[in-house]
Amino acid sequence: MKAAIFYGPRDIRVDEVPDPRIKSQDEAIVKITHSCICGSDLWSFRGLSARNIPSRIGHEFMGIVESVGKKVKKVKPGDFVISPFSIGCGVCPECMTGTSGSCRNLQGWGSGDLDACQGEKVRVPHADYMLFVVPKSKLKDSLIPSLLTLSDVFCTGYHAAISAGVDKNKAVAVIGDGAVGLCAVASAKILGAKKIILMSTHADRAKIGKKLGATEIVAVRGEKAKAAVRKLTKDAGADCVLECVGNKSSWQDALAIVKKGGRIGWVGVPHEVELIDMASMFPQNIGIMGGRASAAAYIPKLLPLVLSGKVNPGLVFTKTIKLDDIQKGYEAMDSRREIKVMIKL
């Protein structure tokens, strides 16, 4: 089968690799119909995160179950399924209590002998825990992009909103206008927020943010952003700040615009973030919560919203490519010409 291989910074190729085979009776083989490129994949593509060379890449997918082990009971061949972006075991205390993002047996797609997800097929460990069936009677082509976001970015944006305590009485500010940030906007709307401020300096992304629920756009950064948010919140600051970037400036903005007594929900993978000054935060009563999203816990909650058409996070996909064009897809996202690229197999 074909799969995308990372050969070094700015070098993604498609090679032939062995077809996956079931190695444990709790596993399944899935023929991937749709995958995508994640913003976190770009860290390796840009040479900013270490990755083995060569190595498989990709952690988001959905597709059709091809075969299952004898111990798999919840999915069967022919089922259309979505899988979380990180591999939880389903039996440790963390997974059992809905915190699979912190699974003590956590595995990553493409690690060890596992397949990654930018390819034609994938072997899925713990299939009964990891695969979520989409009823064929409700499966429509128009829903495909939104369904694919459930593999990662929608759940991650939702995690930011939940971590920050978003509800109908809160003013929300979202830092980051990539796919996760835009999904965080959609999540804040789902949770009932009436004022949702998207920090975005890109008109095309801000436009999508508006469609997903943003009520205000702040197109400046630094001190000007702080002043703008203060003005929009009657000088209080945002009750909930959703940090969806993970760099030094995004954290500076988050700490500047959150109100005293407010909360920051963070999901941006940290890169070159300075230590937080806890002493300065102490008198402001700022709460910080977040990290890797527990997609396995969120998919059952969010899937019905997608199937009903109540939310359309698929708007974050702005380009669709074939697997053979994977290098072009990475380049398009790297240059910010596209927000998120879908791979249709």
mmCIF file of N, CA, C and O in Angstrom, residues 94-151:
data_model
loop_
_atom_site.group_PDB
_atom_site.id
_atom_site.type_symbol
_atom_site.label_atom_id
_atom_site.label_comp_id
_atom_site.label_asym_id
_atom_site.label_seq_id
_atom_site.Cartn_x
_atom_site.Cartn_y
_atom_site.Cartn_z
ATOM 1 N N GLU A 94 -7.035 6.471 33.766
ATOM 2 C CA GLU A 94 -7.251 7.711 33.023
ATOM 3 C C GLU A 94 -8.287 7.507 31.918
ATOM 4 O O GLU A 94 -9.215 8.315 31.755
ATOM 5 N N CYS A 95 -8.135 6.468 31.135
ATOM 6 C CA CYS A 95 -9.111 6.193 30.071
ATOM 7 C C CYS A 95 -10.490 5.912 30.653
ATOM 8 O O CYS A 95 -11.511 6.363 30.114
ATOM 9 N N MET A 96 -10.542 5.183 31.753
ATOM 10 C CA MET A 96 -11.815 4.813 32.356
ATOM 11 C C MET A 96 -12.564 6.021 32.907
ATOM 12 O O MET A 96 -13.789 5.985 33.052
ATOM 13 N N THR A 97 -11.842 7.086 33.220
ATOM 14 C CA THR A 97 -12.481 8.289 33.754
ATOM 15 C C THR A 97 -12.552 9.422 32.738
ATOM 16 O O THR A 97 -12.769 10.581 33.093
ATOM 17 N N GLY A 98 -12.362 9.094 31.446
ATOM 18 C CA GLY A 98 -12.555 10.080 30.391
ATOM 19 C C GLY A 98 -11.383 10.977 30.111
ATOM 20 O O GLY A 98 -11.537 12.038 29.506
ATOM 21 N N THR A 99 -10.187 10.591 30.547
ATOM 22 C CA THR A 99 -8.993 11.409 30.314
ATOM 23 C C THR A 99 -7.995 10.629 29.481
ATOM 24 O O THR A 99 -6.824 10.479 29.832
ATOM 25 N N SER A 100 -8.469 10.130 28.346
ATOM 26 C CA SER A 100 -7.624 9.293 27.489
ATOM 27 C C SER A 100 -6.421 10.047 26.936
ATOM 28 O O SER A 100 -5.420 9.440 26.555
ATOM 29 N N GLY A 101 -6.505 11.378 26.891
ATOM 30 C CA GLY A 101 -5.368 12.165 26.437
ATOM 31 C C GLY A 101 -4.169 12.013 27.355
ATOM 32 O O GLY A 101 -3.042 12.334 26.969
ATOM 33 N N SER A 102 -4.404 11.524 28.562
ATOM 34 C CA SER A 102 -3.333 11.282 29.529
ATOM 35 C C SER A 102 -3.182 9.796 29.828
ATOM 36 O O SER A 102 -2.668 9.417 30.880
ATOM 37 N N CYS A 103 -3.636 8.951 28.913
ATOM 38 C CA CYS A 103 -3.548 7.497 29.078
ATOM 39 C C CYS A 103 -2.137 7.096 29.490
ATOM 40 O O CYS A 103 -1.161 7.538 28.890
ATOM 41 N N ARG A 104 -2.039 6.265 30.520
ATOM 42 C CA ARG A 104 -0.699 5.876 30.988
ATOM 43 C C ARG A 104 -0.031 4.881 30.046
ATOM 44 O O ARG A 104 1.167 4.591 30.189
ATOM 45 N N ASN A 105 -0.810 4.353 29.086
ATOM 46 C CA ASN A 105 -0.248 3.466 28.058
ATOM 47 C C ASN A 105 -0.336 4.116 26.675
ATOM 48 O O ASN A 105 -0.398 3.420 25.662
ATOM 49 N N LEU A 106 -0.348 5.441 26.652
ATOM 50 C CA LEU A 106 -0.554 6.201 25.420
ATOM 51 C C LEU A 106 0.449 5.815 24.335
ATOM 52 O O LEU A 106 1.641 5.653 24.594
ATOM 53 N N GLN A 107 -0.070 5.682 23.114
ATOM 54 C CA GLN A 107 0.774 5.434 21.944
ATOM 55 C C GLN A 107 0.453 6.467 20.874
ATOM 56 O O GLN A 107 -0.658 7.006 20.826
ATOM 57 N N GLY A 108 1.415 6.733 20.029
ATOM 58 C CA GLY A 108 1.204 7.666 18.927
ATOM 59 C C GLY A 108 1.189 6.932 17.599
ATOM 60 O O GLY A 108 1.935 5.963 17.403
ATOM 61 N N TRP A 109 0.338 7.370 16.692
ATOM 62 C CA TRP A 109 0.313 6.777 15.357
ATOM 63 C C TRP A 109 1.685 6.935 14.712
ATOM 64 O O TRP A 109 2.277 8.018 14.739
ATOM 65 N N GLY A 110 2.185 5.867 14.153
ATOM 66 C CA GLY A 110 3.497 5.904 13.510
ATOM 67 C C GLY A 110 4.648 5.590 14.433
ATOM 68 O O GLY A 110 5.786 5.482 13.992
ATOM 69 N N SER A 111 4.372 5.424 15.734
ATOM 70 C CA SER A 111 5.438 5.085 16.668
ATOM 71 C C SER A 111 5.620 3.572 16.734
ATOM 72 O O SER A 111 4.678 2.806 16.483
ATOM 73 N N GLY A 112 6.814 3.149 17.068
ATOM 74 C CA GLY A 112 7.073 1.716 17.141
ATOM 75 C C GLY A 112 6.767 1.039 15.813
ATOM 76 O O GLY A 112 7.214 1.466 14.757
ATOM 77 N N ASP A 113 5.943 -0.032 15.893
ATOM 78 C CA ASP A 113 5.574 -0.732 14.661
ATOM 79 C C ASP A 113 4.183 -0.353 14.188
ATOM 80 O O ASP A 113 3.586 -1.046 13.357
ATOM 81 N N LEU A 114 3.642 0.759 14.693
ATOM 82 C CA LEU A 114 2.295 1.179 14.333
ATOM 83 C C LEU A 114 2.276 1.953 13.016
ATOM 84 O O LEU A 114 3.221 2.699 12.710
ATOM 85 N N ASP A 115 1.203 1.794 12.275
ATOM 86 C CA ASP A 115 1.019 2.591 11.063
ATOM 87 C C ASP A 115 0.688 4.021 11.450
ATOM 88 O O ASP A 115 0.113 4.290 12.510
ATOM 89 N N ALA A 116 1.054 4.963 10.597
ATOM 90 C CA ALA A 116 0.564 6.330 10.732
ATOM 91 C C ALA A 116 -0.665 6.471 9.830
ATOM 92 O O ALA A 116 -1.094 5.507 9.187
ATOM 93 N N CYS A 117 -1.233 7.644 9.771
ATOM 94 C CA CYS A 117 -2.579 7.777 9.207
ATOM 95 C C CYS A 117 -2.663 8.500 7.868
ATOM 96 O O CYS A 117 -3.759 8.634 7.318
ATOM 97 N N GLN A 118 -1.542 8.975 7.343
ATOM 98 C CA GLN A 118 -1.551 9.520 5.986
ATOM 99 C C GLN A 118 -1.107 8.394 5.050
ATOM 100 O O GLN A 118 0.007 8.362 4.552
ATOM 101 N N GLY A 119 -2.020 7.461 4.870
ATOM 102 C CA GLY A 119 -1.747 6.292 4.061
ATOM 103 C C GLY A 119 -3.049 5.591 3.716
ATOM 104 O O GLY A 119 -4.132 6.058 4.066
ATOM 105 N N GLU A 120 -2.950 4.463 3.042
ATOM 106 C CA GLU A 120 -4.148 3.799 2.526
ATOM 107 C C GLU A 120 -4.834 2.893 3.540
ATOM 108 O O GLU A 120 -6.040 2.666 3.468
ATOM 109 N N LYS A 121 -4.072 2.351 4.496
ATOM 110 C CA LYS A 121 -4.652 1.479 5.508
ATOM 111 C C LYS A 121 -3.947 1.703 6.836
ATOM 112 O O LYS A 121 -2.832 2.229 6.889
ATOM 113 N N VAL A 122 -4.596 1.247 7.913
ATOM 114 C CA VAL A 122 -3.996 1.402 9.227
ATOM 115 C C VAL A 122 -4.454 0.266 10.141
ATOM 116 O O VAL A 122 -5.602 -0.172 10.087
ATOM 117 N N ARG A 123 -3.528 -0.216 10.946
ATOM 118 C CA ARG A 123 -3.854 -1.193 11.984
ATOM 119 C C ARG A 123 -4.196 -0.433 13.257
ATOM 120 O O ARG A 123 -3.404 0.388 13.731
ATOM 121 N N VAL A 124 -5.365 -0.712 13.811
ATOM 122 C CA VAL A 124 -5.866 0.040 14.957
ATOM 123 C C VAL A 124 -5.843 -0.825 16.212
ATOM 124 O O VAL A 124 -6.604 -1.806 16.307
ATOM 125 N N PRO A 125 -5.004 -0.506 17.190
ATOM 126 C CA PRO A 125 -5.032 -1.240 18.461
ATOM 127 C C PRO A 125 -6.307 -0.916 19.255
ATOM 128 O O PRO A 125 -6.927 0.134 19.052
ATOM 129 N N HIS A 126 -6.694 -1.817 20.147
ATOM 130 C CA HIS A 126 -7.825 -1.578 21.050
ATOM 131 C C HIS A 126 -9.037 -1.062 20.273
ATOM 132 O O HIS A 126 -9.639 -0.028 20.609
ATOM 133 N N ALA A 127 -9.398 -1.791 19.232
ATOM 134 C CA ALA A 127 -10.390 -1.296 18.267
ATOM 135 C C ALA A 127 -11.733 -0.960 18.892
ATOM 136 O O ALA A 127 -12.378 0.017 18.494
ATOM 137 N N ASP A 128 -12.186 -1.729 19.874
ATOM 138 C CA ASP A 128 -13.485 -1.434 20.482
ATOM 139 C C ASP A 128 -13.479 -0.100 21.203
ATOM 140 O O ASP A 128 -14.514 0.550 21.335
ATOM 141 N N TYR A 129 -12.328 0.308 21.692
ATOM 142 C CA TYR A 129 -12.206 1.599 22.380
ATOM 143 C C TYR A 129 -11.899 2.730 21.411
ATOM 144 O O TYR A 129 -12.360 3.860 21.601
ATOM 145 N N MET A 130 -11.146 2.407 20.359
ATOM 146 C CA MET A 130 -10.596 3.448 19.486
ATOM 147 C C MET A 130 -11.458 3.803 18.284
ATOM 148 O O MET A 130 -11.246 4.853 17.668
ATOM 149 N N LEU A 131 -12.406 2.979 17.918
ATOM 150 C CA LEU A 131 -13.175 3.233 16.703
ATOM 151 C C LEU A 131 -14.623 3.578 17.024
ATOM 152 O O LEU A 131 -15.281 2.886 17.811
ATOM 153 N N PHE A 132 -15.120 4.630 16.383
ATOM 154 C CA PHE A 132 -16.484 5.107 16.592
ATOM 155 C C PHE A 132 -17.245 5.004 15.277
ATOM 156 O O PHE A 132 -16.850 5.576 14.262
ATOM 157 N N VAL A 133 -18.334 4.270 15.313
ATOM 158 C CA VAL A 133 -19.096 3.971 14.103
ATOM 159 C C VAL A 133 -20.028 5.129 13.755
ATOM 160 O O VAL A 133 -20.749 5.643 14.614
ATOM 161 N N VAL A 134 -20.006 5.528 12.495
ATOM 162 C CA VAL A 134 -20.958 6.494 11.956
ATOM 163 C C VAL A 134 -22.069 5.706 11.267
ATOM 164 O O VAL A 134 -21.792 4.971 10.320
ATOM 165 N N PRO A 135 -23.315 5.840 11.725
ATOM 166 C CA PRO A 135 -24.409 5.081 11.083
ATOM 167 C C PRO A 135 -24.499 5.392 9.591
ATOM 168 O O PRO A 135 -24.531 6.550 9.186
ATOM 169 N N LYS A 136 -24.533 4.349 8.780
ATOM 170 C CA LYS A 136 -24.559 4.549 7.326
ATOM 171 C C LYS A 136 -25.809 5.309 6.888
ATOM 172 O O LYS A 136 -25.790 6.035 5.891
ATOM 173 N N SER A 137 -26.885 5.175 7.647
ATOM 174 C CA SER A 137 -28.123 5.866 7.291
ATOM 175 C C SER A 137 -28.005 7.380 7.435
ATOM 176 O O SER A 137 -28.779 8.132 6.852
ATOM 177 N N LYS A 138 -27.008 7.824 8.204
ATOM 178 C CA LYS A 138 -26.820 9.261 8.425
ATOM 179 C C LYS A 138 -25.591 9.817 7.722
ATOM 180 O O LYS A 138 -25.303 11.014 7.804
ATOM 181 N N LEU A 139 -24.865 8.946 7.042
ATOM 182 C CA LEU A 139 -23.627 9.367 6.389
ATOM 183 C C LEU A 139 -23.927 10.058 5.066
ATOM 184 O O LEU A 139 -24.523 9.475 4.158
ATOM 185 N N LYS A 140 -23.528 11.315 4.961
ATOM 186 C CA LYS A 140 -23.729 12.097 3.745
ATOM 187 C C LYS A 140 -22.397 12.704 3.305
ATOM 188 O O LYS A 140 -21.551 13.030 4.139
ATOM 189 N N ASP A 141 -22.224 12.863 2.006
ATOM 190 C CA ASP A 141 -20.986 13.464 1.499
ATOM 191 C C ASP A 141 -20.744 14.843 2.093
ATOM 192 O O ASP A 141 -19.600 15.213 2.375
ATOM 193 N N SER A 142 -21.816 15.603 2.297
ATOM 194 C CA SER A 142 -21.674 16.965 2.817
ATOM 195 C C SER A 142 -21.145 16.992 4.250
ATOM 196 O O SER A 142 -20.613 18.012 4.703
ATOM 197 N N LEU A 143 -21.273 15.878 4.960
ATOM 198 C CA LEU A 143 -20.826 15.810 6.352
ATOM 199 C C LEU A 143 -19.384 15.324 6.496
ATOM 200 O O LEU A 143 -18.806 15.416 7.588
ATOM 201 N N ILE A 144 -18.802 14.817 5.418
ATOM 202 C CA ILE A 144 -17.469 14.213 5.489
ATOM 203 C C ILE A 144 -16.433 15.148 6.123
ATOM 204 O O ILE A 144 -15.710 14.739 7.045
ATOM 205 N N PRO A 145 -16.302 16.410 5.682
ATOM 206 C CA PRO A 145 -15.295 17.270 6.301
ATOM 207 C C PRO A 145 -15.501 17.441 7.807
ATOM 208 O O PRO A 145 -14.544 17.385 8.582
ATOM 209 N N SER A 146 -16.742 17.663 8.215
ATOM 210 C CA SER A 146 -16.997 17.851 9.648
ATOM 211 C C SER A 146 -16.745 16.582 10.441
ATOM 212 O O SER A 146 -16.233 16.624 11.562
ATOM 213 N N LEU A 147 -17.093 15.434 9.877
ATOM 214 C CA LEU A 147 -16.828 14.170 10.558
ATOM 215 C C LEU A 147 -15.332 13.972 10.770
ATOM 216 O O LEU A 147 -14.891 13.503 11.823
ATOM 217 N N LEU A 148 -14.536 14.349 9.779
ATOM 218 C CA LEU A 148 -13.093 14.171 9.887
ATOM 219 C C LEU A 148 -12.492 15.043 10.987
ATOM 220 O O LEU A 148 -11.511 14.654 11.628
ATOM 221 N N THR A 149 -13.082 16.206 11.249
ATOM 222 C CA THR A 149 -12.546 17.062 12.323
ATOM 223 C C THR A 149 -12.661 16.404 13.686
ATOM 224 O O THR A 149 -11.938 16.773 14.621
ATOM 225 N N LEU A 150 -13.569 15.436 13.817
ATOM 226 C CA LEU A 150 -13.739 14.752 15.098
ATOM 227 C C LEU A 150 -12.515 13.918 15.464
ATOM 228 O O LEU A 150 -12.306 13.593 16.641
ATOM 229 N N SER A 151 -11.711 13.571 14.485
ATOM 230 C CA SER A 151 -10.507 12.805 14.754
ATOM 231 C C SER A 151 -9.523 13.594 15.612
ATOM 232 O O SER A 151 -8.763 13.018 16.390
#
